[in-house]
CSV table of C-alpha atoms in Angstrom, one decimal:
chain,number,residue,atom,x,y,z
H,123,MET,CA,61.7,107.4,52.3
H,124,GLN,CA,59.9,104.3,53.6
H,125,THR,CA,60.8,103.5,57.2
H,126,ASN,CA,59.7,100.6,59.4
H,127,ASP,CA,59.2,100.1,63.1
H,128,ALA,CA,61.9,98.2,65.0
H,129,LYS,CA,63.3,97.8,68.5
H,130,ARG,CA,66.8,98.7,69.5
H,131,VAL,CA,68.1,96.6,72.3
H,132,GLU,CA,71.2,97.8,74.0
H,133,ILE,CA,73.0,95.5,76.5
H,134,ILE,CA,76.0,96.9,78.4
H,135,ILE,CA,77.7,94.0,80.0
H,136,GLU,CA,81.0,93.0,81.6
H,137,ALA,CA,83.6,92.3,79.0
H,138,PRO,CA,84.3,88.7,80.2
H,139,LEU,CA,80.7,87.9,79.4
H,140,GLU,CA,80.8,89.2,75.8
H,141,GLY,CA,81.5,85.9,74.0
H,142,ARG,CA,78.7,84.1,76.0
H,143,LEU,CA,76.2,86.8,75.3
H,144,LEU,CA,76.9,86.8,71.6
H,145,ASP,CA,76.7,83.1,71.4
H,146,THR,CA,73.4,83.0,73.2
H,147,ILE,CA,71.7,85.7,71.2
H,148,SER,CA,73.0,84.1,68.0
H,149,GLN,CA,71.4,80.8,69.0
H,150,ALA,CA,68.1,82.7,69.7
H,151,GLY,CA,68.2,83.6,66.0
H,152,VAL,CA,69.6,87.2,66.3
H,153,THR,CA,72.6,87.1,64.0
H,154,GLY,CA,72.9,90.8,63.5
H,155,PHE,CA,74.5,92.9,66.2
H,156,THR,CA,77.2,95.5,66.8
H,157,VAL,CA,79.7,95.4,69.7
H,158,LEU,CA,80.9,98.8,70.8
H,159,PRO,CA,83.8,99.6,73.2
H,160,VAL,CA,82.7,101.6,76.3
H,161,LEU,CA,85.1,104.2,77.6
H,162,GLY,CA,84.0,104.3,81.3
H,163,GLY,CA,81.1,105.0,83.5
H,164,SER,CA,79.6,104.8,86.9
H,165,GLY,CA,77.1,102.4,88.5
H,166,ARG,CA,76.3,100.5,91.7
H,167,SER,CA,79.8,99.0,91.7
H,168,GLY,CA,81.4,102.4,91.5
H,169,ARG,CA,83.2,104.3,88.8
H,170,TRP,CA,85.4,102.6,86.2
H,171,SER,CA,87.4,103.5,83.1
H,172,ARG,CA,88.9,101.4,80.3
H,173,GLU,CA,92.1,103.4,80.4
H,174,GLY,CA,95.1,101.3,81.4
H,175,GLN,CA,93.0,98.2,82.1
H,176,VAL,CA,95.4,95.4,82.9
H,177,SER,CA,92.5,93.0,82.6
H,178,ALA,CA,89.3,92.7,80.7
H,179,ALA,CA,87.6,91.8,84.0
H,180,GLY,CA,87.0,95.5,84.9
H,181,GLY,CA,85.9,96.6,81.5
H,182,MET,CA,82.4,96.7,79.9
H,183,VAL,CA,81.2,96.4,76.3
H,184,ALA,CA,77.9,97.5,74.7
H,185,VAL,CA,76.1,95.1,72.4
H,186,VAL,CA,73.5,96.7,70.2
H,187,CYS,CA,70.9,94.7,68.3
H,188,ILE,CA,68.1,96.1,66.1
H,189,VAL,CA,65.2,93.6,65.6
H,190,ARG,CA,61.6,93.5,64.4
H,191,PRO,CA,59.2,94.1,67.3
H,192,GLU,CA,57.9,90.6,67.3
H,193,ARG,CA,61.3,89.2,67.9
H,194,VAL,CA,62.3,91.4,70.9
H,195,ASP,CA,60.8,89.1,73.6
H,196,ARG,CA,62.8,86.1,72.4
H,197,LEU,CA,66.0,88.2,72.3
H,198,LEU,CA,65.4,89.6,75.8
H,199,GLU,CA,64.7,86.1,77.2
H,200,ALA,CA,68.0,84.8,75.8
H,201,ALA,CA,70.0,87.8,76.9
H,202,PHE,CA,68.5,87.7,80.3
H,203,ALA,CA,69.7,84.2,80.8
H,204,VAL,CA,73.2,85.5,80.5
H,205,VAL,CA,73.1,88.9,82.2
H,206,GLU,CA,70.8,88.0,85.1
H,207,ARG,CA,73.5,87.6,87.7
H,208,HIS,CA,75.9,90.1,86.3
H,209,ILE,CA,76.6,93.9,86.4
H,210,GLY,CA,75.1,95.6,83.4
H,211,VAL,CA,72.2,97.5,81.8
H,212,VAL,CA,69.6,96.2,79.3
H,213,SER,CA,67.5,98.8,77.6
H,214,VAL,CA,65.0,98.7,74.7
H,215,THR,CA,64.0,101.7,72.6
H,216,ASP,CA,61.7,102.1,69.6
H,217,CYS,CA,63.4,103.1,66.4
H,218,GLN,CA,62.9,103.3,62.7
H,219,VAL,CA,64.9,101.4,60.1
H,220,VAL,CA,65.1,101.4,56.3
H,221,ARG,CA,65.4,98.1,54.5
H,222,ALA,CA,63.2,96.2,56.9
H,223,GLU,CA,63.9,92.9,55.2
H,224,ARG,CA,67.4,92.9,56.9
H,225,PHE,CA,66.1,92.7,60.5
B,309,MET,CA,118.6,91.4,108.6
B,310,ASP,CA,121.2,93.7,107.1
B,311,THR,CA,120.7,91.9,103.8
B,312,ILE,CA,117.0,92.6,103.8
B,313,PHE,CA,117.4,96.3,104.6
B,314,SER,CA,120.1,96.7,101.9
B,315,VAL,CA,118.0,94.8,99.3
B,316,MET,CA,115.0,96.9,100.3
B,317,ALA,CA,116.9,100.2,100.1
B,318,GLN,CA,118.3,99.3,96.8
B,319,ASN,CA,114.8,98.3,95.5
B,320,LEU,CA,113.0,101.4,96.8
B,321,VAL,CA,115.1,103.7,94.7
B,322,SER,CA,115.1,101.6,91.6
B,323,PRO,CA,113.5,103.0,88.4
B,324,ILE,CA,110.9,100.1,88.5
B,325,VAL,CA,109.4,101.0,92.0
B,326,LEU,CA,109.7,104.7,91.5
B,327,SER,CA,107.7,104.5,88.2
B,328,PHE,CA,105.0,102.6,90.0
B,329,ALA,CA,105.1,105.2,92.8
B,330,LEU,CA,104.8,108.0,90.2
B,331,GLY,CA,101.6,106.4,88.7
B,332,LEU,CA,100.1,105.7,92.2
B,333,LEU,CA,100.7,109.3,93.4
B,334,ALA,CA,99.4,110.7,90.1
B,335,ALA,CA,96.2,108.7,90.4
B,336,MET,CA,95.7,109.6,94.0
B,337,ALA,CA,96.3,113.3,93.2
B,338,ARG,CA,93.6,113.0,90.4
B,339,SER,CA,96.2,113.9,87.7
B,340,SER,CA,95.1,113.6,84.1
B,341,LEU,CA,98.0,111.3,83.4
B,342,SER,CA,96.8,108.0,81.7
B,343,VAL,CA,98.1,105.2,79.6
B,344,PRO,CA,95.7,104.2,76.8
B,345,GLU,CA,94.2,100.7,77.0
B,346,ALA,CA,95.9,99.7,73.7
B,347,ALA,CA,99.3,100.9,74.8
B,348,ALA,CA,99.0,99.1,78.2
B,349,LYS,CA,98.1,95.9,76.3
B,350,ALA,CA,101.1,96.3,73.9
B,351,LEU,CA,103.5,96.8,76.8
B,352,SER,CA,102.1,93.6,78.6
B,353,ILE,CA,102.5,91.6,75.4
B,354,TYR,CA,106.1,92.7,75.1
B,355,LEU,CA,106.8,91.8,78.7
B,356,LEU,CA,105.2,88.4,78.5
B,357,PHE,CA,106.9,87.6,75.3
B,358,ALA,CA,110.3,88.8,76.6
B,359,ILE,CA,110.2,86.9,79.9
B,360,GLY,CA,108.8,83.7,78.2
B,361,PHE,CA,111.4,83.8,75.6
B,362,LYS,CA,114.3,84.4,78.0
B,363,GLY,CA,113.1,81.6,80.2
B,364,GLY,CA,113.0,79.2,77.3
B,365,ALA,CA,116.4,80.2,76.0
B,366,SER,CA,117.9,79.7,79.5
B,367,VAL,CA,116.3,76.2,79.7
B,368,ALA,CA,117.8,75.4,76.3
B,369,ALA,CA,121.2,76.6,77.5
B,370,HIS,CA,121.2,74.6,80.8
B,371,GLY,CA,119.2,71.5,79.5
B,372,PHE,CA,115.9,69.9,80.8
B,373,ASP,CA,116.1,67.7,83.9
B,374,GLY,CA,113.6,66.1,86.3
B,375,SER,CA,113.5,69.3,88.6
B,376,LEU,CA,111.2,71.0,86.1
B,377,GLY,CA,108.4,68.4,86.6
B,378,ALA,CA,108.8,68.5,90.4
B,379,ALA,CA,108.7,72.3,90.3
B,380,LEU,CA,105.5,72.3,88.1
B,381,VAL,CA,103.8,69.8,90.5
B,382,SER,CA,104.8,71.8,93.5
B,383,GLY,CA,103.6,75.0,91.9
B,384,VAL,CA,100.2,73.5,91.2
B,385,ALA,CA,99.9,72.1,94.8
B,386,LEU,CA,100.9,75.6,96.2
B,387,SER,CA,98.3,77.2,94.0
B,388,LEU,CA,95.6,74.7,95.2
B,389,ALA,CA,96.6,75.0,98.9
B,390,ILE,CA,97.0,78.8,99.3
B,391,PRO,CA,93.3,79.7,98.8
B,392,PHE,CA,92.4,77.6,101.8
B,393,ILE,CA,94.8,79.5,104.1
B,394,ALA,CA,93.7,82.8,102.6
B,395,PHE,CA,90.0,81.8,103.1
B,396,GLY,CA,90.6,80.9,106.7
B,397,LEU,CA,92.5,84.1,107.4
B,398,LEU,CA,89.9,86.3,105.7
B,399,ARG,CA,87.1,84.7,107.7
B,400,ALA,CA,89.0,85.3,110.9
B,401,MET,CA,90.3,88.8,110.1
B,402,THR,CA,87.4,90.4,108.2
B,403,ARG,CA,83.6,90.5,108.0
B,404,LEU,CA,83.6,89.4,104.3
B,405,SER,CA,80.9,87.0,103.2
B,406,ALA,CA,82.0,83.4,102.4
B,407,VAL,CA,81.4,84.2,98.7
B,408,ASP,CA,83.6,87.3,98.8
B,409,ALA,CA,86.2,85.5,100.9
B,410,ALA,CA,86.3,82.6,98.4
B,411,ALA,CA,86.7,85.0,95.5
B,412,VAL,CA,89.6,86.9,97.2
B,413,ALA,CA,91.2,83.6,98.3
B,414,GLY,CA,91.3,82.5,94.6
B,415,HIS,CA,93.2,85.6,93.7
B,416,TYR,CA,95.9,84.9,96.3
B,417,GLY,CA,96.4,81.3,95.2
B,418,SER,CA,97.0,82.4,91.7
B,419,ILE,CA,99.9,84.6,90.6
B,420,SER,CA,100.8,88.1,89.4
B,421,ILE,CA,103.0,87.8,86.3
B,422,VAL,CA,104.0,91.5,86.7
B,423,THR,CA,105.3,90.9,90.3
B,424,PHE,CA,107.2,87.8,88.9
B,425,VAL,CA,108.6,90.0,86.0
B,426,SER,CA,109.6,92.7,88.5
B,427,ALA,CA,111.3,90.1,90.7
B,428,THR,CA,113.3,88.8,87.8
B,429,ALA,CA,114.5,92.3,87.1
B,430,ILE,CA,115.6,92.8,90.7
B,431,LEU,CA,117.4,89.4,90.6
B,432,ALA,CA,119.2,90.4,87.3
B,433,THR,CA,120.3,93.7,89.0
B,434,ARG,CA,121.8,91.7,91.8
B,435,GLY,CA,123.3,89.2,89.4
B,436,VAL,CA,121.3,86.3,91.0
B,437,GLU,CA,120.7,83.4,88.6
B,438,TYR,CA,117.4,81.5,88.5
B,439,GLU,CA,116.0,78.5,86.7
B,440,GLY,CA,114.5,79.5,83.3
B,441,TYR,CA,111.7,77.1,83.7
B,442,MET,CA,110.3,79.2,86.6
B,443,VAL,CA,108.3,80.9,83.8
B,444,ALA,CA,106.5,77.6,83.1
B,445,VAL,CA,105.9,77.2,86.9
B,446,ALA,CA,104.3,80.7,86.9
B,447,ALA,CA,102.0,79.7,84.0
B,448,ALA,CA,101.0,76.4,85.8
B,449,MET,CA,100.1,78.3,89.0
B,450,GLU,CA,97.6,80.6,87.3
B,451,ALA,CA,94.5,78.3,87.2
B,452,PRO,CA,94.4,75.8,90.0
B,453,ALA,CA,93.5,78.4,92.6
B,454,ILE,CA,90.3,79.2,90.7
B,455,ILE,CA,89.2,75.6,91.2
B,456,ALA,CA,89.9,75.9,95.0
B,457,ALA,CA,88.0,79.2,95.2
B,458,LEU,CA,85.0,77.9,93.4
B,459,TRP,CA,84.9,74.8,95.6
B,460,LEU,CA,85.0,77.1,98.7
B,461,ALA,CA,82.2,79.2,97.2
B,462,ALA,CA,80.1,76.2,96.3
B,463,ARG,CA,80.5,74.9,99.9
B,464,ALA,CA,79.2,78.3,101.1
B,465,GLY,CA,76.1,77.8,98.9
B,466,ALA,CA,77.0,80.0,96.0
B,467,GLY,CA,76.1,78.9,92.5
B,468,ALA,CA,79.7,78.7,91.5
B,469,ARG,CA,80.3,76.5,88.5
B,470,MET,CA,83.1,75.8,86.1
B,471,ASP,CA,81.8,74.9,82.6
B,472,ARG,CA,83.8,73.8,79.6
B,473,GLU,CA,83.8,77.3,78.2
B,474,LEU,CA,85.3,78.8,81.3
B,475,TRP,CA,87.9,76.0,81.5
B,476,ARG,CA,88.9,76.9,77.9
B,477,GLU,CA,89.0,80.6,78.7
B,478,VAL,CA,91.1,80.1,81.8
B,479,LEU,CA,93.5,77.6,80.4
B,480,LEU,CA,93.9,79.4,77.1
B,481,ASN,CA,93.8,82.9,78.3
B,482,GLY,CA,96.0,85.2,76.2
B,483,SER,CA,98.7,85.7,78.8
B,484,ILE,CA,99.2,82.0,79.5
B,485,VAL,CA,99.3,81.2,75.8
B,486,LEU,CA,101.8,84.0,75.1
B,487,LEU,CA,104.0,83.1,78.1
B,488,ILE,CA,104.1,79.4,77.3
B,489,GLY,CA,104.4,80.0,73.5
B,490,ALA,CA,107.3,82.4,74.0
B,491,PHE,CA,108.9,80.0,76.4
B,492,LEU,CA,108.7,77.1,73.8
B,493,ILE,CA,110.1,79.4,71.1
B,494,GLY,CA,113.0,80.3,73.4
B,495,ALA,CA,113.5,76.7,74.3
B,496,LEU,CA,113.6,75.6,70.6
B,497,THR,CA,115.8,78.4,69.3
B,498,GLY,CA,118.0,78.6,72.4
B,499,GLU,CA,121.1,80.9,72.4
B,500,ARG,CA,121.0,81.4,68.7
B,501,GLY,CA,117.4,82.7,68.8
B,502,LEU,CA,118.2,84.9,71.8
B,503,LYS,CA,121.1,86.5,70.0
B,504,GLU,CA,118.9,87.3,67.0
B,505,ILE,CA,116.4,89.3,68.9
B,506,GLU,CA,118.5,90.3,72.0
B,507,SER,CA,118.5,94.0,71.1
B,508,PHE,CA,114.7,93.9,71.2
B,509,ILE,CA,113.9,91.7,74.2
B,510,VAL,CA,116.9,92.2,76.5
B,511,SER,CA,118.1,95.8,76.5
B,512,PRO,CA,114.7,97.6,76.4
B,513,PHE,CA,113.2,95.3,78.9
B,514,LYS,CA,113.6,97.3,82.1
B,515,GLY,CA,112.5,100.6,80.4
B,516,VAL,CA,109.3,98.9,79.1
B,517,LEU,CA,108.7,97.5,82.6
B,518,CYS,CA,109.0,101.0,84.1
B,519,LEU,CA,106.3,102.3,81.7
B,520,PHE,CA,104.0,99.3,82.4
B,521,LEU,CA,104.5,99.8,86.2
B,522,LEU,CA,103.7,103.4,85.7
B,523,ASP,CA,100.3,102.2,84.3
B,524,MET,CA,99.9,99.7,87.1
B,525,GLY,CA,100.5,102.5,89.6
B,526,LEU,CA,97.8,104.6,87.9
B,527,VAL,CA,95.3,101.7,87.9
B,528,ALA,CA,96.1,100.8,91.6
B,529,GLY,CA,95.8,104.5,92.6
B,530,ARG,CA,92.4,104.8,90.9
B,531,GLY,CA,91.2,101.6,92.5
B,532,LEU,CA,92.4,102.7,96.0
B,533,ARG,CA,90.8,106.1,95.6
B,534,GLN,CA,87.4,104.7,94.6
B,535,ALA,CA,87.3,101.7,96.8
B,536,ARG,CA,88.2,103.0,100.2
B,537,SER,CA,84.9,101.9,101.6
B,538,VAL,CA,85.7,98.3,101.0
B,539,LEU,CA,89.1,98.5,102.6
B,540,SER,CA,88.5,97.7,106.3
B,541,ALA,CA,91.5,97.5,108.6
B,542,GLY,CA,91.2,93.7,108.7
B,543,ALA,CA,91.1,93.4,104.9
B,544,PHE,CA,94.1,95.7,104.6
B,545,ALA,CA,96.0,93.6,107.2
B,546,PHE,CA,95.1,90.5,105.4
B,547,ALA,CA,96.5,91.8,102.0
B,548,VAL,CA,99.8,92.5,103.7
B,549,LEU,CA,99.9,89.3,105.9
B,550,MET,CA,98.8,86.9,103.1
B,551,PRO,CA,101.8,87.4,100.8
B,552,LEU,CA,104.1,86.8,103.7
B,553,ALA,CA,102.2,83.6,104.6
B,554,GLY,CA,102.2,82.4,101.0
B,555,ALA,CA,106.0,83.0,100.7
B,556,ALA,CA,106.6,81.3,104.1
B,557,LEU,CA,104.8,78.2,102.7
B,558,ALA,CA,106.7,78.3,99.5
B,559,LEU,CA,110.2,78.7,101.1
B,560,PRO,CA,110.6,75.1,102.5
B,561,VAL,CA,109.1,73.7,99.3
B,562,ALA,CA,111.6,75.6,97.2
B,563,ILE,CA,114.5,74.4,99.4
B,564,LEU,CA,113.3,70.8,99.2
B,565,LEU,CA,113.1,71.1,95.4
B,566,GLY,CA,116.7,72.1,95.4
B,567,LEU,CA,116.1,75.3,93.6
B,568,SER,CA,118.9,77.9,93.1
B,569,THR,CA,118.8,81.1,95.2
B,570,GLY,CA,117.0,82.9,92.4
B,571,GLY,CA,114.6,80.0,92.0
B,572,VAL,CA,113.8,80.0,95.7
B,573,ALA,CA,113.1,83.7,95.6
B,574,LEU,CA,110.9,83.4,92.5
B,575,LEU,CA,108.8,80.5,94.0
B,576,MET,CA,108.2,82.7,97.1
B,577,VAL,CA,107.2,85.7,94.9
B,578,LEU,CA,104.8,83.5,92.9
B,579,SER,CA,103.2,82.1,96.1
B,580,ALA,CA,103.1,85.6,97.6
B,581,SER,CA,101.6,87.4,94.7
B,582,ALA,CA,97.9,87.8,93.9
B,583,SER,CA,96.3,87.7,90.5
B,584,TYR,CA,94.5,90.6,88.9
B,585,ILE,CA,94.2,89.4,85.3
B,586,ALA,CA,93.1,85.7,85.0
B,587,VAL,CA,91.3,85.2,88.2
B,588,PRO,CA,89.2,88.4,88.2
B,589,ALA,CA,87.9,87.5,84.7
B,590,ALA,CA,87.1,84.0,85.8
B,591,MET,CA,85.4,85.2,88.9
B,592,ARG,CA,83.2,87.6,87.0
B,593,VAL,CA,81.9,84.7,84.9
B,594,ALA,CA,81.7,82.0,87.6
B,595,LEU,CA,81.0,83.9,90.7
B,596,PRO,CA,79.2,87.2,89.8
B,597,GLU,CA,77.8,87.5,93.3
B,598,ALA,CA,81.3,88.3,94.6
B,599,ASN,CA,82.1,92.1,94.8
B,600,PRO,CA,84.9,92.9,92.2
B,601,SER,CA,85.9,96.1,94.1
B,602,ILE,CA,87.0,94.0,97.0
B,603,TYR,CA,89.3,91.5,95.3
B,604,LEU,CA,90.7,94.0,92.8
B,605,THR,CA,91.5,96.6,95.4
B,606,LEU,CA,93.1,94.0,97.7
B,607,SER,CA,95.2,92.3,95.1
B,608,LEU,CA,96.1,95.3,92.9
B,609,GLY,CA,95.8,98.2,95.4
B,610,VAL,CA,97.5,96.7,98.4
B,611,THR,CA,99.3,93.4,97.8
B,612,PHE,CA,100.9,94.3,94.5
B,613,PRO,CA,102.5,97.5,95.9
B,614,PHE,CA,103.4,95.7,99.1
B,615,ASN,CA,105.2,93.0,97.2
B,616,LEU,CA,106.9,95.4,94.8
B,617,ALA,CA,108.3,97.7,97.4
B,618,LEU,CA,108.9,95.5,100.4
B,619,GLY,CA,107.9,91.8,99.7
B,620,ILE,CA,110.3,91.1,96.9
B,621,PRO,CA,113.4,92.4,98.8
B,622,ILE,CA,112.3,90.3,101.8
B,623,TYR,CA,112.0,87.1,99.7
B,624,VAL,CA,115.2,87.8,97.8
B,625,ALA,CA,117.1,88.5,101.0
B,626,LEU,CA,115.7,85.4,102.7
B,627,ALA,CA,116.6,83.2,99.6
B,628,GLU,CA,120.1,84.7,99.7
B,629,PHE,CA,120.4,84.2,103.4
B,630,LEU,CA,119.1,80.6,103.5
B,631,GLY,CA,120.9,79.8,100.2
B,632,GLY,CA,119.4,77.9,97.4
B,633,ALA,CA,121.3,75.1,95.7
């Protein structure tokens, strides 16, 4: 099967920032993304878990976007404007997709 | 004094406080006991709806008067003023940076609706009446403290800002919308509406509150276990002293307003409690430089248990002793 090069950008960010991040990357022309719940983890701010959260403030979400390689810089610039001051992880990995016209 | 000890003794062995203690101890002992996020959310939706509806129905039964407006204005003023006192105490008692102190101060100006709900349950057990509109006062006191906290942080040079989106999120946050919405439904449908759903929102209320407080105990215990490093003696002392200071500020205001005994106690509870829902989310957006471990540990890990076990009985006993209208 024919596959095509693409970039998978994964942004793990504080839940209260989810709406802002999605609006920003949409404005940057990236309209395809997936938001995943994150169960828990550990980082510079200590361990956390989504179990029994009384507030979204302590939770995190993962936003996954798959884009053509030439569009990744624009996406990262837009995302960085939101995540710069906040807790989170941004990673970019190479991947292969079928149906390249969709990205 | 006897009244304080008797209310305290009665409160400490209530199912509400013991459920919280169970959660706290289980988390401290690293038990696998947990409440799924969706279940915790469902319990909080039930509690907010029930307390809002009952408040509205009570207002419908007793009728609206000018005291509602005065209580709302006073609540907003208290919520704006308390962060300044908290900020001053934090700077004097701890080594927190101005930004962290401002963020913590914002939490103490705002309110904890679960503390409020627990206080109403204790008042109901003692047969003490309160104004139904105190629910609306609780909702009005959620947001003003955030403005005061961001002003304090901006004065300290932090890039704190309150844009339109954040305003919308704070003023229309789910718990405020549900609380006010249920209050309005209760006020519109009155006694008739309450009778229709009484078996759902009155009888099971305390049982659901116990389960929710079990979860709160688990969350508080986990927070305390993981954030011992941020809990200096000064910060711990602040988290115990500040609710008493807030309640002391509210007491003369409540008496001047002519609130009933239950109303006086509830305004003290609102001023003594610290937010862990609306304000943390707003602080993460507007003031990300502030350390969330500090404000969540202080408000949820220290002040909430203090108010639940000792604070509420003190405020209720003082209100009963000084006598509301």
